[in-house]
mmCIF file of C-alpha atoms in Angstrom:
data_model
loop_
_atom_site.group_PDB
_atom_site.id
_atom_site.type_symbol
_atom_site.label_atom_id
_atom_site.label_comp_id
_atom_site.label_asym_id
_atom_site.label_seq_id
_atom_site.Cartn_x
_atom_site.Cartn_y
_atom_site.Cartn_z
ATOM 1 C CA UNK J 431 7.325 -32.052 -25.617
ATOM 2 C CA UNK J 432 8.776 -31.071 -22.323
ATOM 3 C CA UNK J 433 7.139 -28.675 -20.026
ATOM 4 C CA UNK J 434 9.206 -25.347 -19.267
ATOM 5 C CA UNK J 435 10.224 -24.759 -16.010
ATOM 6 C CA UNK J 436 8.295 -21.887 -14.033
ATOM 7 C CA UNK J 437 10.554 -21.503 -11.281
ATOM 8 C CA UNK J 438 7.718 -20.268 -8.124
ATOM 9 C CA UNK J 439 8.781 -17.838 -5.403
ATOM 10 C CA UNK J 440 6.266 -18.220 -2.091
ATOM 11 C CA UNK J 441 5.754 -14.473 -0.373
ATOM 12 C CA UNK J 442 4.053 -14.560 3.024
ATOM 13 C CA UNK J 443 2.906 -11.944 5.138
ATOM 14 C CA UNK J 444 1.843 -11.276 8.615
ATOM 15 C CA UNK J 445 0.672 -7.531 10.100
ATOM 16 C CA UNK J 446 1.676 -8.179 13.463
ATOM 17 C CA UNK J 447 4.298 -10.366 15.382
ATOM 18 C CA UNK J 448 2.051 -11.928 17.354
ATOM 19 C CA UNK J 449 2.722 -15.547 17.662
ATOM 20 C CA UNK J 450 5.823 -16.066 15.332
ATOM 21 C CA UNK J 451 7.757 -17.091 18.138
ATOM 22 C CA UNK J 452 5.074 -20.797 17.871
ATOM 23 C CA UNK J 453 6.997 -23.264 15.980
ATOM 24 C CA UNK J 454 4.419 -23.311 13.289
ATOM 25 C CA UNK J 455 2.937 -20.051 13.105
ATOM 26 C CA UNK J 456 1.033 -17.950 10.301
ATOM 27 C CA UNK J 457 3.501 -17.558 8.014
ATOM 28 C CA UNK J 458 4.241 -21.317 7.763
ATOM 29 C CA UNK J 459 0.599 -21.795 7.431
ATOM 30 C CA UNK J 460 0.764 -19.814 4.072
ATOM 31 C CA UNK J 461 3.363 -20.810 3.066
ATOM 32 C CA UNK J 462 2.322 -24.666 4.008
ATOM 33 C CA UNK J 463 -0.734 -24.175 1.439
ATOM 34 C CA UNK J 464 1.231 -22.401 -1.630
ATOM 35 C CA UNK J 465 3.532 -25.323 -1.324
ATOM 36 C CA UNK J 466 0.529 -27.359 -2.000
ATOM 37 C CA UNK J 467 -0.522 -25.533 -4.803
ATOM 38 C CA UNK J 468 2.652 -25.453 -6.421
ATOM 39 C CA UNK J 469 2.233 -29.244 -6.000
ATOM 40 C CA UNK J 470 -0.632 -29.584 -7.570
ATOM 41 C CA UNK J 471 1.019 -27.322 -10.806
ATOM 42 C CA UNK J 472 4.032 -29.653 -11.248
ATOM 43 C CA UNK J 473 2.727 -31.060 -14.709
ATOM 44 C CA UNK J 474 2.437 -27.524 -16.050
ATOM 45 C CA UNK J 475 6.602 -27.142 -14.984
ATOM 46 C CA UNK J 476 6.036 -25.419 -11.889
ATOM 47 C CA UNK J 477 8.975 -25.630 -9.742
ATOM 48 C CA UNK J 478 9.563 -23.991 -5.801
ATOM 49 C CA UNK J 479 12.576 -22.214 -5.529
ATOM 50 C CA UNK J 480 14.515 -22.475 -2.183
ATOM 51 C CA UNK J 481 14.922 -19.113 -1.391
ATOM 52 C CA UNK J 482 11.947 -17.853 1.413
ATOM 53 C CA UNK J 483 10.686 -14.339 1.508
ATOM 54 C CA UNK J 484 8.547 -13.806 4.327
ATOM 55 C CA UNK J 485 7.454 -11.020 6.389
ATOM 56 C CA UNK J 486 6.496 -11.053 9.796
ATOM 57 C CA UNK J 487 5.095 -8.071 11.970
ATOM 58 C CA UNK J 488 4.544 -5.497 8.417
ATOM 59 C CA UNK J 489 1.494 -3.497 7.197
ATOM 60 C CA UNK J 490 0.457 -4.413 3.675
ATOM 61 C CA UNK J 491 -0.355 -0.955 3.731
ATOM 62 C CA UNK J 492 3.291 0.087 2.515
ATOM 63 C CA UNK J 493 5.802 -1.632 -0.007
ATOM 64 C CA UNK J 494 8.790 -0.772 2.314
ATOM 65 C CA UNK J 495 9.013 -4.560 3.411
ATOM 66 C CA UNK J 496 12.939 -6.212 3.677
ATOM 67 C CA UNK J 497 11.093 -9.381 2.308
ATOM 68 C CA UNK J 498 9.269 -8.145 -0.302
ATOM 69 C CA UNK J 499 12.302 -5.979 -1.536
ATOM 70 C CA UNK J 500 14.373 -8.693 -1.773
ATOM 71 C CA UNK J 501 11.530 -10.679 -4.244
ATOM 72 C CA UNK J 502 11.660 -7.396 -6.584
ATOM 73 C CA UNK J 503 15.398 -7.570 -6.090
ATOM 74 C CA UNK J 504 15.151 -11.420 -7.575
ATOM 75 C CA UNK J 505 12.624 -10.393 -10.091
ATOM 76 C CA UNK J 506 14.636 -7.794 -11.762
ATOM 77 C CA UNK J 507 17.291 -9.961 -11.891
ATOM 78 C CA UNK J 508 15.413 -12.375 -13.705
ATOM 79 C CA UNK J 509 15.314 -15.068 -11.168
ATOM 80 C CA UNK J 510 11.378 -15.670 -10.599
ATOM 81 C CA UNK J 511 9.111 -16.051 -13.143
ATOM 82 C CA UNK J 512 6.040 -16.619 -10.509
ATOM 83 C CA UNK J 513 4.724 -15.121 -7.302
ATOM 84 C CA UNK J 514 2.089 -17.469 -5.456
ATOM 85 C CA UNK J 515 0.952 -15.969 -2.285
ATOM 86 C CA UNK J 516 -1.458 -17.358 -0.257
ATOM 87 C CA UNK J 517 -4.294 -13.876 -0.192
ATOM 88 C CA UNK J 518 -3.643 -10.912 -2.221
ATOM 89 C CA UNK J 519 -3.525 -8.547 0.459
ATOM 90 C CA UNK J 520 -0.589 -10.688 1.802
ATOM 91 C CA UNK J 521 0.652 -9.121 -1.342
ATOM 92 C CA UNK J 522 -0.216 -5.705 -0.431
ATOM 93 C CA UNK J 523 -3.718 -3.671 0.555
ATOM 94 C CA UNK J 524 -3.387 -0.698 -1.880
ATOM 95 C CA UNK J 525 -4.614 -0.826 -4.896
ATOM 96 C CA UNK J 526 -2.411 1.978 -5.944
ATOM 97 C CA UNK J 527 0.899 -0.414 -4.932
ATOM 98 C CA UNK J 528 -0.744 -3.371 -6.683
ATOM 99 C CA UNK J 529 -0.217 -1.314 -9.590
ATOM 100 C CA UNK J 530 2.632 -0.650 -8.887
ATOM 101 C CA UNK J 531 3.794 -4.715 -8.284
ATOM 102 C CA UNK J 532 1.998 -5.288 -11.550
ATOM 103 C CA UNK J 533 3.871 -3.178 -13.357
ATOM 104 C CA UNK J 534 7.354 -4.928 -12.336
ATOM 105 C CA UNK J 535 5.502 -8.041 -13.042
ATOM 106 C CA UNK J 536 4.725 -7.157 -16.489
ATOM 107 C CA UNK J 537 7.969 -5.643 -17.118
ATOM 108 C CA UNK J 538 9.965 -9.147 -16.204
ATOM 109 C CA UNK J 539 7.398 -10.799 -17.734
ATOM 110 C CA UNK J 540 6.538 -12.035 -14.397
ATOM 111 C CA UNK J 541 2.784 -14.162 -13.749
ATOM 112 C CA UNK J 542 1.246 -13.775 -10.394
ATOM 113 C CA UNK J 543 -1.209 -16.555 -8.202
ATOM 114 C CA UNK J 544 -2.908 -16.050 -5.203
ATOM 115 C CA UNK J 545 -4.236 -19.409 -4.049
ATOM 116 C CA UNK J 546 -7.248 -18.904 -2.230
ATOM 117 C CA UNK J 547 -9.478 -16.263 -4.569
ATOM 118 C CA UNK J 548 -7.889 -18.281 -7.651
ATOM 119 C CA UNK J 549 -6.616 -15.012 -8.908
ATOM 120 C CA UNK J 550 -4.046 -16.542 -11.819
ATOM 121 C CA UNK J 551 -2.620 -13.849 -14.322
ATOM 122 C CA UNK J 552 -1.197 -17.226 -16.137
ATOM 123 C CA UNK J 553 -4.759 -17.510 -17.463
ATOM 124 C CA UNK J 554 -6.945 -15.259 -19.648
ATOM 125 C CA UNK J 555 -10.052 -14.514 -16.644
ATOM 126 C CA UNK J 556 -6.883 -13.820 -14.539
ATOM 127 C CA UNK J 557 -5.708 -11.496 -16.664
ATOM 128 C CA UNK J 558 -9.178 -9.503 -16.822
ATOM 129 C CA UNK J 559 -9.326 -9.828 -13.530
ATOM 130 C CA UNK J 560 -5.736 -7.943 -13.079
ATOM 131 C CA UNK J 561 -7.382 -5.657 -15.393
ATOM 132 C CA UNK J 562 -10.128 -4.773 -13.544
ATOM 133 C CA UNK J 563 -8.345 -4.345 -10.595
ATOM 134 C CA UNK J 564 -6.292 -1.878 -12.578
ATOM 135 C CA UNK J 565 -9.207 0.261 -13.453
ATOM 136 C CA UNK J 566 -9.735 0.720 -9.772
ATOM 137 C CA UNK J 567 -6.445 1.692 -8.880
ATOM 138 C CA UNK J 568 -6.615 4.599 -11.691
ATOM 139 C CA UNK J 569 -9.512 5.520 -10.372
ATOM 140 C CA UNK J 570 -8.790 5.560 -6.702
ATOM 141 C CA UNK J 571 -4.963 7.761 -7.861
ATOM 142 C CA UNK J 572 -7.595 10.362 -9.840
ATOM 143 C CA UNK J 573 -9.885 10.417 -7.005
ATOM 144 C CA UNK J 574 -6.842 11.028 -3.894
ATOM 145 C CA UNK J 575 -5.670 13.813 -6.486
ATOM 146 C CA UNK J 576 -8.680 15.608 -6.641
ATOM 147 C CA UNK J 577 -9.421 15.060 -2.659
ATOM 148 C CA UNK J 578 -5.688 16.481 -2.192
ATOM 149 C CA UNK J 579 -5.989 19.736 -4.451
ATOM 150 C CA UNK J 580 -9.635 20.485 -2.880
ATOM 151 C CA UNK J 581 -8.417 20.076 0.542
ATOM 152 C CA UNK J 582 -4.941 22.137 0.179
ATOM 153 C CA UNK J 583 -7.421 24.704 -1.436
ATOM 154 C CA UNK J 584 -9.596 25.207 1.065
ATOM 155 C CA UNK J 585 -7.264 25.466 3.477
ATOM 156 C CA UNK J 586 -5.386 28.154 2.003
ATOM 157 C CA UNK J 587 -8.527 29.953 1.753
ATOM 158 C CA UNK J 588 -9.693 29.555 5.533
ATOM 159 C CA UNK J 589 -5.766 30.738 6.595
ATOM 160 C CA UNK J 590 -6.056 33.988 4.337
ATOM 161 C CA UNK J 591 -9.638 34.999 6.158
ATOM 162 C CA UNK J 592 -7.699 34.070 9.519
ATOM 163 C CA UNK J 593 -4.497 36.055 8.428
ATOM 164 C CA UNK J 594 -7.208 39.220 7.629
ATOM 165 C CA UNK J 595 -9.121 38.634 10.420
ATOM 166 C CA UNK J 596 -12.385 38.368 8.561
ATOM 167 C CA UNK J 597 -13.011 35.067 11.130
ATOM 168 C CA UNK J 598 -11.501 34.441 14.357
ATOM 169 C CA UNK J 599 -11.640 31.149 15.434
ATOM 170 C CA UNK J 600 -12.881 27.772 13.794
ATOM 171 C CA UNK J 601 -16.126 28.474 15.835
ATOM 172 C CA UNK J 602 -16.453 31.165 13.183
ATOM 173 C CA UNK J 603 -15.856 28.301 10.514
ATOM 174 C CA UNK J 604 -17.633 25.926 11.597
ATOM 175 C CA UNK J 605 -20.558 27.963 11.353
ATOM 176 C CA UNK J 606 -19.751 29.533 7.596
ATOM 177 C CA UNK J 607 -19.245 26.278 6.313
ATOM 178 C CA UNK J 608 -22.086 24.201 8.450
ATOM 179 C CA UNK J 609 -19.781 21.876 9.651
ATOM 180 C CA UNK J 610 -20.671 19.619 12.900
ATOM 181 C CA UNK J 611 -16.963 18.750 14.044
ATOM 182 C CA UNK J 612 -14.238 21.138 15.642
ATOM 183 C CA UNK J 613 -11.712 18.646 14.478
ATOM 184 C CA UNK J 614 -12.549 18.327 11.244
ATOM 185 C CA UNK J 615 -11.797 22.130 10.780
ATOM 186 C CA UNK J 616 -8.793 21.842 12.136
ATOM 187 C CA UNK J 617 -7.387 18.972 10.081
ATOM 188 C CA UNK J 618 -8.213 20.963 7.159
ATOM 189 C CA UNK J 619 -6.402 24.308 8.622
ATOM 190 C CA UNK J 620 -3.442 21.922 9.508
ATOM 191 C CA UNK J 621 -3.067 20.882 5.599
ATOM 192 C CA UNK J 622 -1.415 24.327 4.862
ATOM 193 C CA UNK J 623 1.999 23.577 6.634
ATOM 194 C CA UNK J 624 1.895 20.176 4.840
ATOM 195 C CA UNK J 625 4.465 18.184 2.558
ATOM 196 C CA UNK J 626 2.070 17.067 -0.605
ATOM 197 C CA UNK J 627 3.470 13.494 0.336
ATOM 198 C CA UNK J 628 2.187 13.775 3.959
ATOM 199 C CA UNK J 629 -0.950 15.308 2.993
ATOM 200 C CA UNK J 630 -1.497 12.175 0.412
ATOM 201 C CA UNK J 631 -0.361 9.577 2.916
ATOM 202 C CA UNK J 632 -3.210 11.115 5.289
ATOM 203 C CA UNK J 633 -5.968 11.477 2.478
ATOM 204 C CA UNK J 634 -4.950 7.237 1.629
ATOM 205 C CA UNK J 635 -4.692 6.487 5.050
ATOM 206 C CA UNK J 636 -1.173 4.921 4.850
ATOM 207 C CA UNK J 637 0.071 7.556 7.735
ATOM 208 C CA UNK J 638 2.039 6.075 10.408
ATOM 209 C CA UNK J 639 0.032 4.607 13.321
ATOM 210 C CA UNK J 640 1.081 7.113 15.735
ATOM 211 C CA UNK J 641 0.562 10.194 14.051
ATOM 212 C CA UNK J 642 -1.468 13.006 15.793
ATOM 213 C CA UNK J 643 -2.720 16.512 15.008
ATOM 214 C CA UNK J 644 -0.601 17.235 17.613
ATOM 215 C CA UNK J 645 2.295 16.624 15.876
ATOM 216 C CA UNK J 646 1.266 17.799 12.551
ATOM 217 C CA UNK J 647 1.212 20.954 14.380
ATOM 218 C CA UNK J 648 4.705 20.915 15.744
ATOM 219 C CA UNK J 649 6.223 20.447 12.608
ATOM 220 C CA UNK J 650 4.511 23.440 10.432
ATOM 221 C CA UNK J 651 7.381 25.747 10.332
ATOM 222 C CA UNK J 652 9.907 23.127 9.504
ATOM 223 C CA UNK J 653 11.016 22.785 5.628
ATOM 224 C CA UNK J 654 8.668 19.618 3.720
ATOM 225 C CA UNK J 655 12.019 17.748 3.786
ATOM 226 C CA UNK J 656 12.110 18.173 7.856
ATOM 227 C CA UNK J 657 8.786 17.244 8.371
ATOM 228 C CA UNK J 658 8.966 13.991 6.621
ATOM 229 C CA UNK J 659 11.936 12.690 8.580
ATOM 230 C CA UNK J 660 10.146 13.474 12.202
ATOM 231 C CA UNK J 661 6.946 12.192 11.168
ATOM 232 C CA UNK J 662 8.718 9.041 9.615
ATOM 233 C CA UNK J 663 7.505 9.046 5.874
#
């Protein structure tokens, strides 16, 4: 009985674009060894597909990738049926966006390989694997929640004492709550004139690079929709 074909898609990734200018650089290197693999598949029907979605100089902290956009693209319309990447975090780092990836996957009954931890959803221990994984990411979502509504909390409580003047300064603070860092008061003060989604970014630590308590502070009397546009989220 003939094999069906799996038609492959290769994703690559690289956080910085140091060195893609060489003639065979990172990305080629990955992509070099899921070639291999897909090789080494060819009696189970595995098949490369032409098209090439790499990304060079992007965090795997974030999802907004041209690359890996156009893959979902190609997966919704039905056009891969497997991912093989070379790591999972060339993939993504967040285990709240591998959920997310996991869910498209499922939904276009999509399997997923990453070479070098043997991580193979086409097989039953990859699938409790992807299950475990899963847990985690639940838990790490109920966790930032909790972290976010705590934090947003407090501050609102520390501003009303300041707005009453029943404390002064975060001197006064520091001292009420037994804190050893200045700046750590002030980050939590700073959550009041928040957007939720900035306020999660920070807590997950997917905030842009350049972002300062500086100019968290600018922005507090701007609307949440103003806020996210200067700070780029």
């Amino acid at each position: 009985m003939e094999k069906k074909t799996i038609r492959c898609a290769i994703y690559t990734r690289k956080s910085s674009k140091e060195g893609l200018e060489q003639d065979f650089n990172s990305l080629d290197a990955q992509r070099e060894a899921c070639e291999s693999y897909i090789k080494s598949q060819q009696h189970e029907g595995w098949v490369l597909i032409d098209k090439q979605y790499n990304d060079g100089g992007f965090s795997g902290g974030t999802l907004e990738r041209p690359a890996l956009k156009e893959l979902f693209q190609d997966i919704e319309d039905g056009k891969v049926d497997t991912v093989v990447v070379y790591k999972i975090d060339r993939l993504t780092r967040s285990l709240m966006d591998f959920s997310k990836i996991v869910e498209l996957f499922d939904k276009k009954s999509t399997t997923f390989v990453s070479i070098i931890q043997q991580f193979n959803t086409t097989t039953s221990m990859g699938r409790l694997t992807l299950n475990i994984l899963l847990s985690f990411a639940q838990f790490e979502r109920e966790v930032t929640g909790e972290r976010i509504v705590k934090a947003i909390s407090r501050s609102h409580y520390w501003n009303n004492l300041i707005l009453s003047a029943k404390v002064k300064c975060n001197t006064d603070i520091q001292k009420m709550e037994n804190f050893n860092s200045l700046a750590y008061i002030r980050k939590i003060i700073d959550l009041r004139f928040l957007c939720p989604d900035i306020v999660e970014a920070i807590l997950a630590g997917t905030q842009p690079k350049d972002l300062s308590i500086c100019k968290l502070f600018e922005v507090k009397t701007l609307s949440w929709q103003e806020q996210k546009k200067i700070l780029n989220f």
